PDB file of C-alpha atoms in Angstrom:
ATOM      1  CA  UNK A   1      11.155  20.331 -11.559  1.00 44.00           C
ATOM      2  CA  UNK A   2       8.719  23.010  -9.765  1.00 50.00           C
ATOM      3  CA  UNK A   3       9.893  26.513 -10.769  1.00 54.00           C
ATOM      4  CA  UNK A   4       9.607  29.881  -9.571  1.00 61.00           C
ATOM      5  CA  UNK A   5      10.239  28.892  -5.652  1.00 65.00           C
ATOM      6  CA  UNK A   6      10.478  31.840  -2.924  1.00 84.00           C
ATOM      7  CA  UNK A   7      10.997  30.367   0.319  1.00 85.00           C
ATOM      8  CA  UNK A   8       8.635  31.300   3.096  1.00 88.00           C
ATOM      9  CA  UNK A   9       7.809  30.468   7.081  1.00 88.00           C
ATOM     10  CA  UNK A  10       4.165  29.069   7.445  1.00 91.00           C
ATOM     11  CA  UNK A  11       1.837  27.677   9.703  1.00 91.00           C
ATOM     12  CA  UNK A  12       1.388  24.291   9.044  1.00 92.00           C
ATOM     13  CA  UNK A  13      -2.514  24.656  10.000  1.00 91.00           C
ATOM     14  CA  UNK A  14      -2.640  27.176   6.622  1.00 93.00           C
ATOM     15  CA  UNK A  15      -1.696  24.272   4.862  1.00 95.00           C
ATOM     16  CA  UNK A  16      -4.350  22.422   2.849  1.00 95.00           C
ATOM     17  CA  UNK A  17      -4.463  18.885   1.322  1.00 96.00           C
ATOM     18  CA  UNK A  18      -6.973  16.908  -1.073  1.00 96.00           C
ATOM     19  CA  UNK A  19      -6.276  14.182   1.230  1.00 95.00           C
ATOM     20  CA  UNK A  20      -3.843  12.894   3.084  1.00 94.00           C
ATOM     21  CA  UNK A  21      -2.542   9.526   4.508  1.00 93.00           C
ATOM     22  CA  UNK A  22      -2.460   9.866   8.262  1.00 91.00           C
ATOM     23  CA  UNK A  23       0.568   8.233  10.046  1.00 91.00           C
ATOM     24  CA  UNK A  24       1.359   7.040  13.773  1.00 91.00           C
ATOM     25  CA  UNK A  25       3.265   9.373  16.094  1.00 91.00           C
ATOM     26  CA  UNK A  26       6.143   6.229  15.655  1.00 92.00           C
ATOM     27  CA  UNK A  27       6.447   6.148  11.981  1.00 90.00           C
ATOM     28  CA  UNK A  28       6.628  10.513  11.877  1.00 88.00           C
ATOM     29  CA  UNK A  29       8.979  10.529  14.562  1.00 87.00           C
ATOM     30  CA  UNK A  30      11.217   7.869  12.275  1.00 86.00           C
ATOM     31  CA  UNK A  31      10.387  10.157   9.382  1.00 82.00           C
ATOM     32  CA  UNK A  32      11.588  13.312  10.884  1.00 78.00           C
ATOM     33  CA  UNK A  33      14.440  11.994  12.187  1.00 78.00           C
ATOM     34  CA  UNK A  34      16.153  10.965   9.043  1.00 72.00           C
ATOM     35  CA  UNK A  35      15.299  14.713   8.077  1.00 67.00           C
ATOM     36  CA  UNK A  36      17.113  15.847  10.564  1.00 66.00           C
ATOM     37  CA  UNK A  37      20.180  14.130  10.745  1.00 61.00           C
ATOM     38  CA  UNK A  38      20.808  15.297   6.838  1.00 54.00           C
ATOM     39  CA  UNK A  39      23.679  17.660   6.625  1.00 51.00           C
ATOM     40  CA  UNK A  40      21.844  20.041   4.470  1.00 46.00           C
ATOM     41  CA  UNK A  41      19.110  21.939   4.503  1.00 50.00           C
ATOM     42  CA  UNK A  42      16.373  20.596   3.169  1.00 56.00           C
ATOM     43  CA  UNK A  43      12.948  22.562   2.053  1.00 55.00           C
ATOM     44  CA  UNK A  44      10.444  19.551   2.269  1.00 74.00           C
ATOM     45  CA  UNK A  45       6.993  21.085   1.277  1.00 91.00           C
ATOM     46  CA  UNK A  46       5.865  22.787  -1.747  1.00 94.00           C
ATOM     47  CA  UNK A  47       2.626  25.183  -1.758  1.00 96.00           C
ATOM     48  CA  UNK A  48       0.918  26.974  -4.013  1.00 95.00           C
ATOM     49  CA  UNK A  49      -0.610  30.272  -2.812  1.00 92.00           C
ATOM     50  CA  UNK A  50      -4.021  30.466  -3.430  1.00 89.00           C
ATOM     51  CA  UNK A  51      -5.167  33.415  -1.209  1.00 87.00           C
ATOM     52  CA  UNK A  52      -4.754  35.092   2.028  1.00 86.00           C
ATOM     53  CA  UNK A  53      -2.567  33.240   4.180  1.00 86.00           C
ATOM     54  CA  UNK A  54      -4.207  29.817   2.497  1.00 92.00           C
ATOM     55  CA  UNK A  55      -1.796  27.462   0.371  1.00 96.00           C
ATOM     56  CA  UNK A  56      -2.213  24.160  -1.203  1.00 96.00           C
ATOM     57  CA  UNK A  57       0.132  21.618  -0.505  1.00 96.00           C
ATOM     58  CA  UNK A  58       1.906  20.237  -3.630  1.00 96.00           C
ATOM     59  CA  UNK A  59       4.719  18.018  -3.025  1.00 93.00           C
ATOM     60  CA  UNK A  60       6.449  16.633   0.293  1.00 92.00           C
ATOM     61  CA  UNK A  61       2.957  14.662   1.477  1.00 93.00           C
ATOM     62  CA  UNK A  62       5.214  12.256   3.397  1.00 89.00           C
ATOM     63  CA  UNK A  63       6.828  15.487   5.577  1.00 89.00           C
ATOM     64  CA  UNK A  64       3.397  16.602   5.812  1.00 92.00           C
ATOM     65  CA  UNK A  65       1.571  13.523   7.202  1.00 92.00           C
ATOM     66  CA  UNK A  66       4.222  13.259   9.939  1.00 91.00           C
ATOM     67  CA  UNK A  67       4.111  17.047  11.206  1.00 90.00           C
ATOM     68  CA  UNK A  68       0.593  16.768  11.016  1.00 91.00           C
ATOM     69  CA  UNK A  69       0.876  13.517  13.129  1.00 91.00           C
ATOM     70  CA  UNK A  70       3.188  15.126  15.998  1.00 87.00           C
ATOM     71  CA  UNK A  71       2.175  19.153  15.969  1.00 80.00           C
ATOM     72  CA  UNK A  72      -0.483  20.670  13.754  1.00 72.00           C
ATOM     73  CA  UNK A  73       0.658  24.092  15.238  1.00 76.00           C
ATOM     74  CA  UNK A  74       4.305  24.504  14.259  1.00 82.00           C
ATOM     75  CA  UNK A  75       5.371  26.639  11.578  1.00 86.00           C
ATOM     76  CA  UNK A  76       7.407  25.221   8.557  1.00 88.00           C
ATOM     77  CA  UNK A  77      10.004  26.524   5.769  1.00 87.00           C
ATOM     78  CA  UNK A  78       8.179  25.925   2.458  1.00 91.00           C
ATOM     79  CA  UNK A  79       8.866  26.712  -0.995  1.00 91.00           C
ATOM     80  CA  UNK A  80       6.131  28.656  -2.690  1.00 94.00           C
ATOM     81  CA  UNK A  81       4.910  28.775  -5.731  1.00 92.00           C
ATOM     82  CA  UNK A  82       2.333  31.035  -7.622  1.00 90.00           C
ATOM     83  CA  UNK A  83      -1.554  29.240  -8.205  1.00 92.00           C
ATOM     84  CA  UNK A  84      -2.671  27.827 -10.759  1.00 95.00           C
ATOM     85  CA  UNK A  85      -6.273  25.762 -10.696  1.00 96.00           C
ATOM     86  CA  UNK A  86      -7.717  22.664  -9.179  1.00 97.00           C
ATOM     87  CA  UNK A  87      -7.841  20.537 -12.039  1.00 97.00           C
ATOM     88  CA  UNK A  88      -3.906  21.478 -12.467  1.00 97.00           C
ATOM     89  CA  UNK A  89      -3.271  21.165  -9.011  1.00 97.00           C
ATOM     90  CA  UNK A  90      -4.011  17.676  -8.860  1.00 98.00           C
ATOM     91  CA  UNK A  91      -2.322  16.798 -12.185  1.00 98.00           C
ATOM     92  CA  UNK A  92       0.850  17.952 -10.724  1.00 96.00           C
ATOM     93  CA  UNK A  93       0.066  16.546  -7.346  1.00 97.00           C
ATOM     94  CA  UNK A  94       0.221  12.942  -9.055  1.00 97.00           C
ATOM     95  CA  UNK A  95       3.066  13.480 -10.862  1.00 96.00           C
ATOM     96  CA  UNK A  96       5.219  13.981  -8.554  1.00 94.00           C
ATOM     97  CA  UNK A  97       3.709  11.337  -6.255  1.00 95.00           C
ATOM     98  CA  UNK A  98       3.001   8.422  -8.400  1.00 94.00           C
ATOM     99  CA  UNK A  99       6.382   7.722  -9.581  1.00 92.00           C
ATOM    100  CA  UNK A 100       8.543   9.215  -6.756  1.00 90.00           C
ATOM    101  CA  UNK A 101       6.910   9.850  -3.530  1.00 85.00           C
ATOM    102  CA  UNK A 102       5.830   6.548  -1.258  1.00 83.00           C
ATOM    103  CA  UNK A 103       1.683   6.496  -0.789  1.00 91.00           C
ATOM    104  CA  UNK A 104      -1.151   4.780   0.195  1.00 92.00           C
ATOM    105  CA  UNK A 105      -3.913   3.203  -2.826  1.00 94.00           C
ATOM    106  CA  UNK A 106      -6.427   5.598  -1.151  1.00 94.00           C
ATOM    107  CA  UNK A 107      -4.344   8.762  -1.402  1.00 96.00           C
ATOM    108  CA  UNK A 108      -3.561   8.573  -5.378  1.00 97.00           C
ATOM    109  CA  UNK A 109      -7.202   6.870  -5.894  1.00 96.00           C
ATOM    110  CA  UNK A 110      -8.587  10.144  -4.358  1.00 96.00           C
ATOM    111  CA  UNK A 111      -7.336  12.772  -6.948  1.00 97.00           C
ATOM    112  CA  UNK A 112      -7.887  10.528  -9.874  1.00 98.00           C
ATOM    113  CA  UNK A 113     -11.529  10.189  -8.761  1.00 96.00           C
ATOM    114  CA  UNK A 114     -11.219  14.100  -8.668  1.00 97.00           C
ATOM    115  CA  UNK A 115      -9.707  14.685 -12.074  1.00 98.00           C
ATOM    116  CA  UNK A 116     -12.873  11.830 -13.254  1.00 97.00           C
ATOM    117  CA  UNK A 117     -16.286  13.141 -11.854  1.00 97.00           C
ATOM    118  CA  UNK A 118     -15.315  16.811 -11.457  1.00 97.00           C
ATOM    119  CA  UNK A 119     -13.008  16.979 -15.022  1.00 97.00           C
ATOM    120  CA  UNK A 120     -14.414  14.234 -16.933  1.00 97.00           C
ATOM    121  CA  UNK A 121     -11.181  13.310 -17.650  1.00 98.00           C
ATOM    122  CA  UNK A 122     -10.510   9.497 -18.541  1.00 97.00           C
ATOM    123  CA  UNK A 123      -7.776   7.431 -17.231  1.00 96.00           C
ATOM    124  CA  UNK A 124      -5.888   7.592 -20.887  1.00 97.00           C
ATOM    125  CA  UNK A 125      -6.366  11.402 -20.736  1.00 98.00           C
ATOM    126  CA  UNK A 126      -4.660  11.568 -16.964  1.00 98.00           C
ATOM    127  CA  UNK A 127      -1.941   9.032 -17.890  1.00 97.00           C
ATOM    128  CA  UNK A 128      -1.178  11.538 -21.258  1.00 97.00           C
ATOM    129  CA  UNK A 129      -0.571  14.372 -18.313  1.00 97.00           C
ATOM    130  CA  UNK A 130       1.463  12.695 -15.891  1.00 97.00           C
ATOM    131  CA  UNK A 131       3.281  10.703 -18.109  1.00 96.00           C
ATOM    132  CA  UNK A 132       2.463   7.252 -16.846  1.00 96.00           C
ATOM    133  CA  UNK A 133       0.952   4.617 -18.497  1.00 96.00           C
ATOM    134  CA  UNK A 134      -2.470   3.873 -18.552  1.00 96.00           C
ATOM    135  CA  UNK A 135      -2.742   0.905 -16.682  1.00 94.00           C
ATOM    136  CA  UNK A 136      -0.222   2.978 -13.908  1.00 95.00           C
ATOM    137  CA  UNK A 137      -3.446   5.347 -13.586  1.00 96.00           C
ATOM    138  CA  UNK A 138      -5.655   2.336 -13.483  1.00 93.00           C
ATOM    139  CA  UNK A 139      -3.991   0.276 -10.963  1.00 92.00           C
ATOM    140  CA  UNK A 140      -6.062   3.344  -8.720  1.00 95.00           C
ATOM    141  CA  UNK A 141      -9.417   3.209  -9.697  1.00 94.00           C
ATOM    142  CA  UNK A 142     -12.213   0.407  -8.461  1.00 92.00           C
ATOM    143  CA  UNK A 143     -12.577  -2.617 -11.119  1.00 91.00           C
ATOM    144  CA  UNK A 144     -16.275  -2.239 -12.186  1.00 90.00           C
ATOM    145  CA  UNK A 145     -16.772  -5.890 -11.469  1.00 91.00           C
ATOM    146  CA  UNK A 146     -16.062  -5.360  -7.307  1.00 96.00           C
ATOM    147  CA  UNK A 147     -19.511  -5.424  -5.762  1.00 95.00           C
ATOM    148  CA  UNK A 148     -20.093  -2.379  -4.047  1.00 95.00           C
ATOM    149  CA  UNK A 149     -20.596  -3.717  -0.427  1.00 96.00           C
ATOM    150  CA  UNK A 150     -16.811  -5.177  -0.795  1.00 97.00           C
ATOM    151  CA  UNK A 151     -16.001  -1.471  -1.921  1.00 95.00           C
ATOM    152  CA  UNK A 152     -17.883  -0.336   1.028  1.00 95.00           C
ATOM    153  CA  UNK A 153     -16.055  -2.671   3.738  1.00 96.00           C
ATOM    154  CA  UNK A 154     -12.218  -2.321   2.402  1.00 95.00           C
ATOM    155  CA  UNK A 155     -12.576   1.446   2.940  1.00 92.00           C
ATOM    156  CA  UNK A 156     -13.823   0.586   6.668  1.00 94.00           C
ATOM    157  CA  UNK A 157     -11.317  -2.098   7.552  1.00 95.00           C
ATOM    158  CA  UNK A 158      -8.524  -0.164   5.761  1.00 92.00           C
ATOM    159  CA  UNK A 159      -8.286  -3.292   3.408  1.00 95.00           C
ATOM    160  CA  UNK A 160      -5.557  -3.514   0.313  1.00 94.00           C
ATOM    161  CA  UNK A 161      -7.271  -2.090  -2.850  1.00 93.00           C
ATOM    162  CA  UNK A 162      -4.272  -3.771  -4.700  1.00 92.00           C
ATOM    163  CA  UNK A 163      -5.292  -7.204  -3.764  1.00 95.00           C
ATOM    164  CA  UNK A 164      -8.675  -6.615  -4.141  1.00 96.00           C
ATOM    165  CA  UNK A 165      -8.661  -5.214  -7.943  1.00 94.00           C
ATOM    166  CA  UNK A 166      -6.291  -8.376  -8.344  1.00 94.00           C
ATOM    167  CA  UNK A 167      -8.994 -10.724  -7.266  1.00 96.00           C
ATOM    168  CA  UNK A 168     -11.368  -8.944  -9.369  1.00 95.00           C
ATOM    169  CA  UNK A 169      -9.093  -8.625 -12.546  1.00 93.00           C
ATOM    170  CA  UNK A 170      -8.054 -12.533 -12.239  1.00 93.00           C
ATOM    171  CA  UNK A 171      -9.285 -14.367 -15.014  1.00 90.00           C
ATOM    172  CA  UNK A 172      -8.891 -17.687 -13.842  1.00 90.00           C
ATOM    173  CA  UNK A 173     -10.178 -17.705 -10.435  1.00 93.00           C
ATOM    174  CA  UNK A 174     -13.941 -18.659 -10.831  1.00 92.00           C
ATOM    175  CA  UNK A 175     -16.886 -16.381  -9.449  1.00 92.00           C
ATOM    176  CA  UNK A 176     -17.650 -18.729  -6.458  1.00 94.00           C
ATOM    177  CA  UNK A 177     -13.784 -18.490  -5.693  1.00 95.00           C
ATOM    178  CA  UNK A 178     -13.775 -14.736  -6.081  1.00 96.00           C
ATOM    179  CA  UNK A 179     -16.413 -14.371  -3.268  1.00 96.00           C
ATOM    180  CA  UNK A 180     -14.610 -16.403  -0.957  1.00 97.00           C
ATOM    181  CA  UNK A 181     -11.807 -14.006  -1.279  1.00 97.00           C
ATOM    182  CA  UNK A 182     -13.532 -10.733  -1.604  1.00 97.00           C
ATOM    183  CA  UNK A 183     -14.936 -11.541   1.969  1.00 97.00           C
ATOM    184  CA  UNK A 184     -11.283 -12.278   3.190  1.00 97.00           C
ATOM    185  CA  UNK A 185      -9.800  -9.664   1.997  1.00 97.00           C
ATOM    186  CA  UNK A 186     -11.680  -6.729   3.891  1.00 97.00           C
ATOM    187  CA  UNK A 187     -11.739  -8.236   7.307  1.00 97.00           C
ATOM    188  CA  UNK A 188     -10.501  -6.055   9.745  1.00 96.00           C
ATOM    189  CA  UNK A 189      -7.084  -5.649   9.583  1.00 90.00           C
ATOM    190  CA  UNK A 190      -6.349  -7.798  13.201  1.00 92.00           C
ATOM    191  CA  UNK A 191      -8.176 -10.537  11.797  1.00 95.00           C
ATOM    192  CA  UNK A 192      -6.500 -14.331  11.882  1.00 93.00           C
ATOM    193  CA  UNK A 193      -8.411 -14.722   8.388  1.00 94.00           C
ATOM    194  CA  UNK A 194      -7.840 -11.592   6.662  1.00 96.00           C
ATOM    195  CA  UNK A 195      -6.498 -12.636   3.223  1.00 96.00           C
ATOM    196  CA  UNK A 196      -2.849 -11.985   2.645  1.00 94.00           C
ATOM    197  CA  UNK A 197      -0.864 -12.341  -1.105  1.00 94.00           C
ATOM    198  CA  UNK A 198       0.768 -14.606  -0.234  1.00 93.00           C
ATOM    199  CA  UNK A 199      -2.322 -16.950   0.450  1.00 94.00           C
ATOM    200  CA  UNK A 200      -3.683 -15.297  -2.653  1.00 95.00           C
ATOM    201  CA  UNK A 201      -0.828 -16.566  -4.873  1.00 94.00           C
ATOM    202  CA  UNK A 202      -1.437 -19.823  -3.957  1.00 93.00           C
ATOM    203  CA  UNK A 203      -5.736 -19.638  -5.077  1.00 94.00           C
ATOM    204  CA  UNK A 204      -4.024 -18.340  -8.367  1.00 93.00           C
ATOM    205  CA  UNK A 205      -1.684 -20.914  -8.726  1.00 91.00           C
ATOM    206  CA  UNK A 206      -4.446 -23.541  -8.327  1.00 89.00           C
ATOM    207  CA  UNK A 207      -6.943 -22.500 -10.456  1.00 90.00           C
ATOM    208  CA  UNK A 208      -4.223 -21.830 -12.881  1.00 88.00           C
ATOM    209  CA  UNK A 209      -3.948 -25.265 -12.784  1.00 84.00           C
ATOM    210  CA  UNK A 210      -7.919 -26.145 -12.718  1.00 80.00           C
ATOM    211  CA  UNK A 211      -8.363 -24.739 -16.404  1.00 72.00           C
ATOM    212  CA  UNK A 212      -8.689 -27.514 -18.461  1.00 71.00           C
ATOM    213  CA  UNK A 213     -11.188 -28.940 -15.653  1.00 71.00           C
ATOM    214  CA  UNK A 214     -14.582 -27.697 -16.930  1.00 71.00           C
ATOM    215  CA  UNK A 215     -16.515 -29.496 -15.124  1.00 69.00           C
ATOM    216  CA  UNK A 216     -16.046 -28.269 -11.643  1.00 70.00           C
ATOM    217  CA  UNK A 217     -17.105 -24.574 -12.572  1.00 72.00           C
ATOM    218  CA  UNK A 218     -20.461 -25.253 -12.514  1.00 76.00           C
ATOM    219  CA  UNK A 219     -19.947 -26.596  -8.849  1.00 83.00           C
ATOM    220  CA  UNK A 220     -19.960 -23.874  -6.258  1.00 88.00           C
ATOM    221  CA  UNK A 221     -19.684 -25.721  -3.241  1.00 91.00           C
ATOM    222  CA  UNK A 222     -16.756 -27.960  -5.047  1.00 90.00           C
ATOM    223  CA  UNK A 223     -15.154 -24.453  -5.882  1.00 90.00           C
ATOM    224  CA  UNK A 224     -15.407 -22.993  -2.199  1.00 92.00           C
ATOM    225  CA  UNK A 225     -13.928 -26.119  -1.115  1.00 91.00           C
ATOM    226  CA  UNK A 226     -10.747 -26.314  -3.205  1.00 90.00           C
ATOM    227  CA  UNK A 227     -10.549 -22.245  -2.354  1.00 92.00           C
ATOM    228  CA  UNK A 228     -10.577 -23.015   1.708  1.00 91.00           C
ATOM    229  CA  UNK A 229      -7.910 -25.784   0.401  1.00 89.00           C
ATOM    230  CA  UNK A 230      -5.757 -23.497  -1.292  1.00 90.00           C
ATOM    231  CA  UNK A 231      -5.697 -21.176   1.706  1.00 91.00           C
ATOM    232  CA  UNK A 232      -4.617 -23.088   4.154  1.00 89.00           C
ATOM    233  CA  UNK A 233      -1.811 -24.104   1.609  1.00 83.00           C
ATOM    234  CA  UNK A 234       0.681 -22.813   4.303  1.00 79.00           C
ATOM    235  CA  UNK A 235      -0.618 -25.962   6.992  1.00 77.00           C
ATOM    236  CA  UNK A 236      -0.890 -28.462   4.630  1.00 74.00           C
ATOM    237  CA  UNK A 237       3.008 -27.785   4.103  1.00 76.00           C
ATOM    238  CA  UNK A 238       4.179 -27.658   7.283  1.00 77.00           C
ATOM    239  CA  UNK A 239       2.243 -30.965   8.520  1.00 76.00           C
ATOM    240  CA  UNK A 240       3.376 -33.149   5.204  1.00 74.00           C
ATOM    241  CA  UNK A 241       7.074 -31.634   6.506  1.00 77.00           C
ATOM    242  CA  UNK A 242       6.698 -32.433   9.831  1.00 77.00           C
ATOM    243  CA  UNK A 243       5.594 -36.057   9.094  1.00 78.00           C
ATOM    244  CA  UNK A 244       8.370 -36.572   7.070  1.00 80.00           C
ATOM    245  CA  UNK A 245      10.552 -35.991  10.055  1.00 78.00           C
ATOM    246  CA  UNK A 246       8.457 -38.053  12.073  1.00 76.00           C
ATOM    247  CA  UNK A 247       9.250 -41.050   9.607  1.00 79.00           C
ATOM    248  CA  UNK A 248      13.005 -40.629   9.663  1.00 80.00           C
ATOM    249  CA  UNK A 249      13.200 -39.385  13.022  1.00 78.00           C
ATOM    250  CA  UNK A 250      15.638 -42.243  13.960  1.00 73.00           C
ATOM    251  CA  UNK A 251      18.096 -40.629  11.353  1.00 70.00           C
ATOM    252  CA  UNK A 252      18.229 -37.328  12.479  1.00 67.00           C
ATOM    253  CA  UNK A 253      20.520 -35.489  14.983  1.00 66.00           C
ATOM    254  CA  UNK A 254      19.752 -33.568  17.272  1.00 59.00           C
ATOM    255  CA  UNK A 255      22.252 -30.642  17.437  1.00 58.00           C
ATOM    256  CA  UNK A 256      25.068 -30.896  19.239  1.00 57.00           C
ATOM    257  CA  UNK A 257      25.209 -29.396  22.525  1.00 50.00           C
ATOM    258  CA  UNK A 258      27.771 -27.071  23.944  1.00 50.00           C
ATOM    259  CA  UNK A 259      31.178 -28.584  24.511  1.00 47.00           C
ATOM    260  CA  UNK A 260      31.984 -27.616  28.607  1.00 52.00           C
ATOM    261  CA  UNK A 261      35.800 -27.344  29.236  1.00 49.00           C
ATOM    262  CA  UNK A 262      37.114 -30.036  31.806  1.00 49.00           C
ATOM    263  CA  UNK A 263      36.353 -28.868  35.589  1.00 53.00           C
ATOM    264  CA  UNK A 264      39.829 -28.957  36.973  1.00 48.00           C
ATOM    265  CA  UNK A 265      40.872 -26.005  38.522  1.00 48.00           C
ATOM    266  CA  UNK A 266      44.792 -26.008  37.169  1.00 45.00           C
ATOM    267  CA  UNK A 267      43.631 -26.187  33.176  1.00 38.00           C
ATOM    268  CA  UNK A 268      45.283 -24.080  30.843  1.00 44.00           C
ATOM    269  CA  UNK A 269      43.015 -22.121  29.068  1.00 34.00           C
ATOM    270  CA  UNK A 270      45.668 -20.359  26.899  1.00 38.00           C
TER     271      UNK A 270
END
C-alpha cells in the first residue's frame, strides 16, 4: 500500500506518464461512469511530485487513459506522494499494474524495456522487485527468435504480442509453419485473415499430433499446406456438419410453427 498520501487538486496536463494505453471516447465514458455512480469517494490517481507543478503518475493508469481520452484540461483530486527516482518509479509502477490493474502487452513491455537498457536490470532481477515470477516479467519482453520485421509490423498493426511470443515459444510448430503464422498474426487488425487463438490452437493441436512424423519437416511446401489446413479448421467443420444434415435431411423437423388460436369471433380466451 502507497504511504504518506496528501490529497491535492491538479491539472491533469501536469500529469506525466512513461506511456500510456490510449482508449476510445466510448470505452472512458463506460469507465468514468462506473466511477461515478460509486457511493464513495474515490481518489483514483497517485503522483509522485517531482518538481514544480510536474508529477509522475503512479497508479490509477486506467482513470488516467480515459480523462486523457475525454478532457486533457480538467483538473483532478490525486493523492500525492513524495519522489523518489526513475528506476524506482517504474518498479513500483509495475507492481501495482501487473497483478492488479487491467493493461495492454505494450504498456508493461515499455517499463521493463526501461528498467533493461537504462538499469541493466535482468528479468530475474525485476521479477525479485515486484514480486512476480520470472516468466510473469517475461511474458513482456520480445522472444529473441521473432524476426525483427514481424516485431516491426505488430507494433504498426497493433497486433497481439501474446500470440506472437506463443508462436515463437512453440516447440512443436515447425519453422515453415511459424512463418505462415508470424505473417497472420500482424495483419492489420480489420483484416479477414488476421490470425486469431483460436485458429492458433488448432495449428498447435496438429502439429502436436505431427511429431512422430519426421519426415514431413524437411518439406516446406507440405508444412505450409497442412498450416493453411489447420486454419481453416473452423470451415472444414461446419461443411462436414452441414453434409451430415444434408444426408438425413428426410429425418429432421423442421420446428414447429406458431400454433394460431381458432378465428371465431365468440372464443373464450379465458
Amino acid at each position: 500500500m502507497t504511504k504518506d498520501l496528501k490529497v491535492m487538486y491538479l491539472q491533469l496536463n501536469n500529469i506525466q506518464t512513461f506511456y500510456y494505453d490510449k482508449v476510445s471516447k466510448d470505452t472512458a465514458n463506460q469507465r468514468l461512469s462506473l466511477i461515478n455512480h460509486a457511493d464513495y469517494l474515490r481518489y483514483s490517481l497517485v503522483v509522485e511530485h517531482v518538481g514544480f507543478q510536474h508529477y509522475v503518475l503512479i497508479e490509477g493508469y486506467n482513470e488516467f487513459s480515459a480523462l486523457k481520452a475525454l478532457d486533457r484540461s480538467i483538473k483532478v483530486f490525486c493523492n500525492v506522494i513524495a519522489p523518489t527516482d526513475e528506476k524506482t518509479q517504474l518498479l513500483r509502477i509495475l507492481r501495482k499494474v501487473i497483478p492488479f490493474e487491467r493493461a495492454s502487452w505494450r504498456f508493461n513491455h515499455y517499463h521493463i524495456k526501461i528498467l533493461q537498457e537504462k538499469y541493466q536490470m535482468t528479468s530475474q532481477d525485476i521479477s525479485r522487485e515486484i514480486w512476480q515470477k520470472r516468466r510473469k516479467v517475461e511474458e513482456y519482453i520480445y522472444r529473441k527468435d521473432i524476426p525483427m520485421n514481424i516485431i516491426a509490423l505488430a507494433e504498426k498493426n497493433n497486433a497481439s504480442m501474446t500470440l506472437v511470443n506463443d508462436i515463437a515459444k512453440s516447440q512443436t510448430i515447425l519453422p515453415a509453419a511459424k512463418e505462415v503464422l508470424f505473417n497472420l498474426a500482424v495483419l492489420p487488425k480489420d483484416h479477414a485473415f488476421r490470425l486469431k487463438t483460436r485458429s492458433f490452437e488448432h495449428v498447435k493441436l496438429l502439429f502436436g499430433k505431427l511429431s512422430n512424423y519426421e519426415n514431413i519437416f524437411s518439406d516446406s511446401k507440405l508444412v505450409r499446406s497442412l498450416t493453411y489446413h489447420a486454419l481453416n479448421s473452423d470451415n472444414h467443420l461446419l461443411s462436414s456438419w452441414q453434409q451430415i444434415l444434408d444426408a438425413n435431411n428426410h429425418l429432421l423437423k423442421k420446428p414447429n410453427s406458431i400454433v394460431q388460436p381458432p378465428q371465431d369471433n365468440n372464443y373464450d380466451y379465458g
